[in-house]
Amino acid sequence: MALPQKDEYYTLEDALNWEEHERIEILDGYPVMQASPSTNHQRVVLALARQLADYLDDKRCEVFVAPFTVCPFATREDDPRSIDTLVEPDITVVCDPEKLDKVGCKGAPDLIIEILSPSSLRHDRLTKHNLYQRAGVREYWIVDPESRTVQTFVLENGYYAAQDFGDEGDTIQVNVLEDCAIDLSLVFPE
């Protein structure tokens, strides 16, 4: 299938027919092209996902890394033709197995982590922040590899409240996972 045109309306059904190497999200029916991640971006993803996976071993929740489709406003019963918003967060934690299907996650995950890149600063800090808040994602992290920092937000009364801010020497609590802490020295090694 040809790459989508910016003025056309798309759904999950369209996305399921795109070629696998195309990194496209759909926001309210409109496609948003995603740049390929850098080597450092992938290192940060792996370091975070490794700690989460180790913690979640033998627990109900699961961690997924991109590409992993999240349809935050959908339910398992929704027809792919009616789902007009899908994203591919860098890291997703889902604690309700009923939200998982062969495509990915339908409904709001418990935790989403986005790693900033020069092309995604505005998208992750504003667009996705607001989208995840509106969808009811319980916790959202923004990781900045350039400044070697992590900012966390927790959903309170329908709005994100800044919860924590840490840098390469800190340990950050994952609020939606009991007793889970991420050692940032392992994410941003010297």
PDB file of C-alpha atoms in Angstrom:
ATOM      1  CA  MET A   1       0.000   0.000   0.000  1.00  0.00           C
ATOM      2  CA  ALA A   2       1.214   3.508  -0.768  1.00  0.00           C
ATOM      3  CA  LEU A   3       2.049   5.817   2.104  1.00  0.00           C
ATOM      4  CA  PRO A   4      -1.036   7.654   3.357  1.00  0.00           C
ATOM      5  CA  GLN A   5      -1.873  11.127   2.143  1.00  0.00           C
ATOM      6  CA  LYS A   6      -2.114  13.735   4.896  1.00  0.00           C
ATOM      7  CA  ASP A   7      -5.632  14.824   3.987  1.00  0.00           C
ATOM      8  CA  GLU A   8      -7.203  11.350   4.039  1.00  0.00           C
ATOM      9  CA  TYR A   9      -8.984   9.728   7.000  1.00  0.00           C
ATOM     10  CA  TYR A  10      -7.549   6.412   8.252  1.00  0.00           C
ATOM     11  CA  THR A  11      -8.455   3.687  10.718  1.00  0.00           C
ATOM     12  CA  LEU A  12      -6.845   0.625  12.262  1.00  0.00           C
ATOM     13  CA  GLU A  13      -8.115  -1.403   9.306  1.00  0.00           C
ATOM     14  CA  ASP A  14      -5.946   0.712   6.970  1.00  0.00           C
ATOM     15  CA  ALA A  15      -2.933   0.430   9.280  1.00  0.00           C
ATOM     16  CA  LEU A  16      -3.182  -3.348   9.303  1.00  0.00           C
ATOM     17  CA  ASN A  17      -2.550  -3.280   5.541  1.00  0.00           C
ATOM     18  CA  TRP A  18       0.474  -0.960   5.588  1.00  0.00           C
ATOM     19  CA  GLU A  19       3.888  -2.426   5.006  1.00  0.00           C
ATOM     20  CA  GLU A  20       5.636  -3.404   8.210  1.00  0.00           C
ATOM     21  CA  HIS A  21       8.597  -1.067   7.785  1.00  0.00           C
ATOM     22  CA  GLU A  22       6.329   1.987   7.717  1.00  0.00           C
ATOM     23  CA  ARG A  23       6.176   3.701  11.109  1.00  0.00           C
ATOM     24  CA  ILE A  24       2.876   5.554  11.128  1.00  0.00           C
ATOM     25  CA  GLU A  25       0.561   6.498  13.981  1.00  0.00           C
ATOM     26  CA  ILE A  26      -3.045   7.586  13.484  1.00  0.00           C
ATOM     27  CA  LEU A  27      -4.468  10.410  15.574  1.00  0.00           C
ATOM     28  CA  ASP A  28      -8.193  11.007  15.169  1.00  0.00           C
ATOM     29  CA  GLY A  29      -8.034   9.479  11.672  1.00  0.00           C
ATOM     30  CA  TYR A  30      -4.996  11.380  10.431  1.00  0.00           C
ATOM     31  CA  PRO A  31      -1.618   9.723   9.812  1.00  0.00           C
ATOM     32  CA  VAL A  32       1.533  10.906  11.547  1.00  0.00           C
ATOM     33  CA  MET A  33       4.805   9.570  10.125  1.00  0.00           C
ATOM     34  CA  GLN A  34       7.410   8.467  12.667  1.00  0.00           C
ATOM     35  CA  ALA A  35      11.171   8.700  12.132  1.00  0.00           C
ATOM     36  CA  SER A  36      13.295   5.620  12.692  1.00  0.00           C
ATOM     37  CA  PRO A  37      14.830   5.616  16.170  1.00  0.00           C
ATOM     38  CA  SER A  38      18.533   6.310  16.680  1.00  0.00           C
ATOM     39  CA  THR A  39      20.996   3.839  18.127  1.00  0.00           C
ATOM     40  CA  ASN A  40      21.076   5.682  21.468  1.00  0.00           C
ATOM     41  CA  HIS A  41      17.266   5.796  21.535  1.00  0.00           C
ATOM     42  CA  GLN A  42      17.184   2.006  21.168  1.00  0.00           C
ATOM     43  CA  ARG A  43      19.775   1.564  23.923  1.00  0.00           C
ATOM     44  CA  VAL A  44      17.612   3.598  26.310  1.00  0.00           C
ATOM     45  CA  VAL A  45      14.494   1.610  25.343  1.00  0.00           C
ATOM     46  CA  LEU A  46      16.273  -1.673  25.964  1.00  0.00           C
ATOM     47  CA  ALA A  47      17.734  -0.567  29.312  1.00  0.00           C
ATOM     48  CA  LEU A  48      14.334   0.543  30.603  1.00  0.00           C
ATOM     49  CA  ALA A  49      12.467  -2.460  29.195  1.00  0.00           C
ATOM     50  CA  ARG A  50      15.031  -4.853  30.681  1.00  0.00           C
ATOM     51  CA  GLN A  51      14.470  -3.498  34.196  1.00  0.00           C
ATOM     52  CA  LEU A  52      10.698  -3.561  33.764  1.00  0.00           C
ATOM     53  CA  ALA A  53      10.745  -7.090  32.334  1.00  0.00           C
ATOM     54  CA  ASP A  54      12.905  -8.338  35.209  1.00  0.00           C
ATOM     55  CA  TYR A  55      10.518  -6.814  37.740  1.00  0.00           C
ATOM     56  CA  LEU A  56       7.423  -8.160  35.937  1.00  0.00           C
ATOM     57  CA  ASP A  57       8.726 -11.713  35.639  1.00  0.00           C
ATOM     58  CA  ASP A  58       6.001 -13.998  37.074  1.00  0.00           C
ATOM     59  CA  LYS A  59       3.562 -11.079  37.497  1.00  0.00           C
ATOM     60  CA  ARG A  60       0.275 -10.329  35.761  1.00  0.00           C
ATOM     61  CA  CYS A  61       1.493  -7.201  33.945  1.00  0.00           C
ATOM     62  CA  GLU A  62       3.494  -7.357  30.717  1.00  0.00           C
ATOM     63  CA  VAL A  63       5.939  -4.954  29.086  1.00  0.00           C
ATOM     64  CA  PHE A  64       6.055  -4.362  25.320  1.00  0.00           C
ATOM     65  CA  VAL A  65       8.439  -2.333  23.168  1.00  0.00           C
ATOM     66  CA  ALA A  66       7.755  -0.619  19.841  1.00  0.00           C
ATOM     67  CA  PRO A  67       6.543  -1.517  17.390  1.00  0.00           C
ATOM     68  CA  PHE A  68       3.496  -2.400  19.490  1.00  0.00           C
ATOM     69  CA  THR A  69       0.089  -1.024  18.535  1.00  0.00           C
ATOM     70  CA  VAL A  70      -1.934   0.736  21.224  1.00  0.00           C
ATOM     71  CA  CYS A  71      -5.494   1.839  20.461  1.00  0.00           C
ATOM     72  CA  PRO A  72      -6.075   3.800  23.682  1.00  0.00           C
ATOM     73  CA  PHE A  73      -9.774   4.589  23.161  1.00  0.00           C
ATOM     74  CA  ALA A  74     -10.811   1.189  21.778  1.00  0.00           C
ATOM     75  CA  THR A  75     -12.227  -1.962  23.301  1.00  0.00           C
ATOM     76  CA  ARG A  76     -11.620  -5.535  22.160  1.00  0.00           C
ATOM     77  CA  GLU A  77     -15.067  -5.565  20.552  1.00  0.00           C
ATOM     78  CA  ASP A  78     -14.499  -2.480  18.383  1.00  0.00           C
ATOM     79  CA  ASP A  79     -14.316  -3.067  14.649  1.00  0.00           C
ATOM     80  CA  PRO A  80     -10.942  -2.036  13.108  1.00  0.00           C
ATOM     81  CA  ARG A  81     -12.872   0.239  10.716  1.00  0.00           C
ATOM     82  CA  SER A  82     -14.123   2.303  13.671  1.00  0.00           C
ATOM     83  CA  ILE A  83     -10.781   2.753  15.477  1.00  0.00           C
ATOM     84  CA  ASP A  84      -9.260   6.043  14.340  1.00  0.00           C
ATOM     85  CA  THR A  85      -6.481   6.479  16.905  1.00  0.00           C
ATOM     86  CA  LEU A  86      -3.469   4.214  17.268  1.00  0.00           C
ATOM     87  CA  VAL A  87      -0.009   4.908  18.586  1.00  0.00           C
ATOM     88  CA  GLU A  88       3.220   2.952  18.985  1.00  0.00           C
ATOM     89  CA  PRO A  89       4.745   4.017  22.302  1.00  0.00           C
ATOM     90  CA  ASP A  90       8.389   3.176  22.880  1.00  0.00           C
ATOM     91  CA  ILE A  91       7.482   1.135  25.983  1.00  0.00           C
ATOM     92  CA  THR A  92       4.042  -0.005  27.116  1.00  0.00           C
ATOM     93  CA  VAL A  93       3.024  -1.828  30.300  1.00  0.00           C
ATOM     94  CA  VAL A  94      -0.375  -3.535  30.336  1.00  0.00           C
ATOM     95  CA  CYS A  95      -1.753  -5.106  33.521  1.00  0.00           C
ATOM     96  CA  ASP A  96      -5.167  -6.169  32.188  1.00  0.00           C
ATOM     97  CA  PRO A  97      -4.764  -9.161  29.839  1.00  0.00           C
ATOM     98  CA  GLU A  98      -8.299  -8.546  28.549  1.00  0.00           C
ATOM     99  CA  LYS A  99      -6.968  -5.462  26.729  1.00  0.00           C
ATOM    100  CA  LEU A 100      -4.504  -7.544  24.684  1.00  0.00           C
ATOM    101  CA  ASP A 101      -5.268  -9.131  21.347  1.00  0.00           C
ATOM    102  CA  LYS A 102      -3.292 -10.219  18.284  1.00  0.00           C
ATOM    103  CA  VAL A 103      -2.937  -6.592  17.136  1.00  0.00           C
ATOM    104  CA  GLY A 104      -1.751  -5.086  20.438  1.00  0.00           C
ATOM    105  CA  CYS A 105      -3.549  -3.243  23.227  1.00  0.00           C
ATOM    106  CA  LYS A 106      -7.111  -1.996  22.985  1.00  0.00           C
ATOM    107  CA  GLY A 107      -7.759   0.426  25.807  1.00  0.00           C
ATOM    108  CA  ALA A 108      -5.516   2.548  27.992  1.00  0.00           C
ATOM    109  CA  PRO A 109      -2.324   0.825  29.152  1.00  0.00           C
ATOM    110  CA  ASP A 110      -1.178   1.273  32.738  1.00  0.00           C
ATOM    111  CA  LEU A 111       2.189   2.844  31.874  1.00  0.00           C
ATOM    112  CA  ILE A 112       3.578   4.390  28.707  1.00  0.00           C
ATOM    113  CA  ILE A 113       7.171   5.544  28.303  1.00  0.00           C
ATOM    114  CA  GLU A 114       8.248   7.720  25.379  1.00  0.00           C
ATOM    115  CA  ILE A 115      11.904   8.413  24.617  1.00  0.00           C
ATOM    116  CA  LEU A 116      12.428  11.840  23.074  1.00  0.00           C
ATOM    117  CA  SER A 117      14.247  12.338  19.815  1.00  0.00           C
ATOM    118  CA  PRO A 118      14.799  15.611  17.960  1.00  0.00           C
ATOM    119  CA  SER A 119      11.875  14.859  15.638  1.00  0.00           C
ATOM    120  CA  SER A 120       9.462  13.876  18.443  1.00  0.00           C
ATOM    121  CA  LEU A 121       9.901  16.591  21.091  1.00  0.00           C
ATOM    122  CA  ARG A 122       6.625  18.411  20.493  1.00  0.00           C
ATOM    123  CA  HIS A 123       4.726  15.226  19.611  1.00  0.00           C
ATOM    124  CA  ASP A 124       5.709  13.433  22.848  1.00  0.00           C
ATOM    125  CA  ARG A 125       5.598  16.424  25.214  1.00  0.00           C
ATOM    126  CA  LEU A 126       2.316  17.904  23.995  1.00  0.00           C
ATOM    127  CA  THR A 127       0.286  15.766  21.596  1.00  0.00           C
ATOM    128  CA  LYS A 128       0.894  12.390  23.218  1.00  0.00           C
ATOM    129  CA  HIS A 129       0.837  13.824  26.742  1.00  0.00           C
ATOM    130  CA  ASN A 130      -2.680  15.145  26.095  1.00  0.00           C
ATOM    131  CA  LEU A 131      -3.780  12.011  24.231  1.00  0.00           C
ATOM    132  CA  TYR A 132      -2.620   9.654  26.998  1.00  0.00           C
ATOM    133  CA  GLN A 133      -4.205  11.854  29.649  1.00  0.00           C
ATOM    134  CA  ARG A 134      -7.527  11.897  27.761  1.00  0.00           C
ATOM    135  CA  ALA A 135      -7.377   8.109  27.269  1.00  0.00           C
ATOM    136  CA  GLY A 136      -6.778   7.455  30.966  1.00  0.00           C
ATOM    137  CA  VAL A 137      -3.219   6.060  30.846  1.00  0.00           C
ATOM    138  CA  ARG A 138      -2.425   5.881  34.556  1.00  0.00           C
ATOM    139  CA  GLU A 139       1.252   6.840  34.293  1.00  0.00           C
ATOM    140  CA  TYR A 140       3.313   8.516  31.571  1.00  0.00           C
ATOM    141  CA  TRP A 141       7.088   8.922  31.437  1.00  0.00           C
ATOM    142  CA  ILE A 142       9.068  11.221  29.147  1.00  0.00           C
ATOM    143  CA  VAL A 143      12.711  10.216  28.836  1.00  0.00           C
ATOM    144  CA  ASP A 144      15.233  12.671  27.401  1.00  0.00           C
ATOM    145  CA  PRO A 145      18.467  10.925  26.331  1.00  0.00           C
ATOM    146  CA  GLU A 146      20.144  14.261  25.545  1.00  0.00           C
ATOM    147  CA  SER A 147      19.733  15.718  29.051  1.00  0.00           C
ATOM    148  CA  ARG A 148      19.784  12.205  30.576  1.00  0.00           C
ATOM    149  CA  THR A 149      16.583  12.870  32.521  1.00  0.00           C
ATOM    150  CA  VAL A 150      13.213  11.267  33.161  1.00  0.00           C
ATOM    151  CA  GLN A 151      10.000  13.097  34.003  1.00  0.00           C
ATOM    152  CA  THR A 152       7.020  11.120  35.291  1.00  0.00           C
ATOM    153  CA  PHE A 153       3.328  11.988  35.384  1.00  0.00           C
ATOM    154  CA  VAL A 154       0.533  10.226  37.275  1.00  0.00           C
ATOM    155  CA  LEU A 155      -3.148  10.529  36.399  1.00  0.00           C
ATOM    156  CA  GLU A 156      -5.095  12.216  39.211  1.00  0.00           C
ATOM    157  CA  ASN A 157      -8.762  13.134  38.756  1.00  0.00           C
ATOM    158  CA  GLY A 158      -8.436  12.889  34.971  1.00  0.00           C
ATOM    159  CA  TYR A 159      -5.318  15.081  34.676  1.00  0.00           C
ATOM    160  CA  TYR A 160      -1.607  14.380  34.756  1.00  0.00           C
ATOM    161  CA  ALA A 161       0.241  15.615  37.817  1.00  0.00           C
ATOM    162  CA  ALA A 162       4.020  15.839  37.614  1.00  0.00           C
ATOM    163  CA  GLN A 163       5.198  13.102  39.956  1.00  0.00           C
ATOM    164  CA  ASP A 164       8.965  12.861  39.734  1.00  0.00           C
ATOM    165  CA  PHE A 165      12.007  14.110  37.881  1.00  0.00           C
ATOM    166  CA  GLY A 166      15.334  12.323  37.899  1.00  0.00           C
ATOM    167  CA  ASP A 167      18.658  12.186  36.165  1.00  0.00           C
ATOM    168  CA  GLU A 168      21.371   9.615  35.539  1.00  0.00           C
ATOM    169  CA  GLY A 169      22.218   9.079  39.226  1.00  0.00           C
ATOM    170  CA  ASP A 170      18.670   8.652  40.523  1.00  0.00           C
ATOM    171  CA  THR A 171      16.237   5.829  41.082  1.00  0.00           C
ATOM    172  CA  ILE A 172      12.653   6.528  39.982  1.00  0.00           C
ATOM    173  CA  GLN A 173       9.584   4.763  41.374  1.00  0.00           C
ATOM    174  CA  VAL A 174       7.053   3.299  38.966  1.00  0.00           C
ATOM    175  CA  ASN A 175       3.844   4.418  40.636  1.00  0.00           C
ATOM    176  CA  VAL A 176       1.511   1.890  38.997  1.00  0.00           C
ATOM    177  CA  LEU A 177       3.747  -1.082  39.904  1.00  0.00           C
ATOM    178  CA  GLU A 178       4.139  -1.786  43.611  1.00  0.00           C
ATOM    179  CA  ASP A 179       7.763  -1.664  44.803  1.00  0.00           C
ATOM    180  CA  CYS A 180       9.130  -1.215  41.270  1.00  0.00           C
ATOM    181  CA  ALA A 181      11.987   1.243  40.873  1.00  0.00           C
ATOM    182  CA  ILE A 182      14.104   2.019  37.828  1.00  0.00           C
ATOM    183  CA  ASP A 183      17.826   2.640  38.318  1.00  0.00           C
ATOM    184  CA  LEU A 184      18.668   5.450  35.909  1.00  0.00           C
ATOM    185  CA  SER A 185      22.405   4.760  36.171  1.00  0.00           C
ATOM    186  CA  LEU A 186      21.654   1.621  34.139  1.00  0.00           C
ATOM    187  CA  VAL A 187      19.659   3.637  31.601  1.00  0.00           C
ATOM    188  CA  PHE A 188      22.236   6.419  31.186  1.00  0.00           C
ATOM    189  CA  PRO A 189      25.615   4.766  31.841  1.00  0.00           C
ATOM    190  CA  GLU A 190      28.652   7.019  32.005  1.00  0.00           C
TER     191      GLU A 190
END
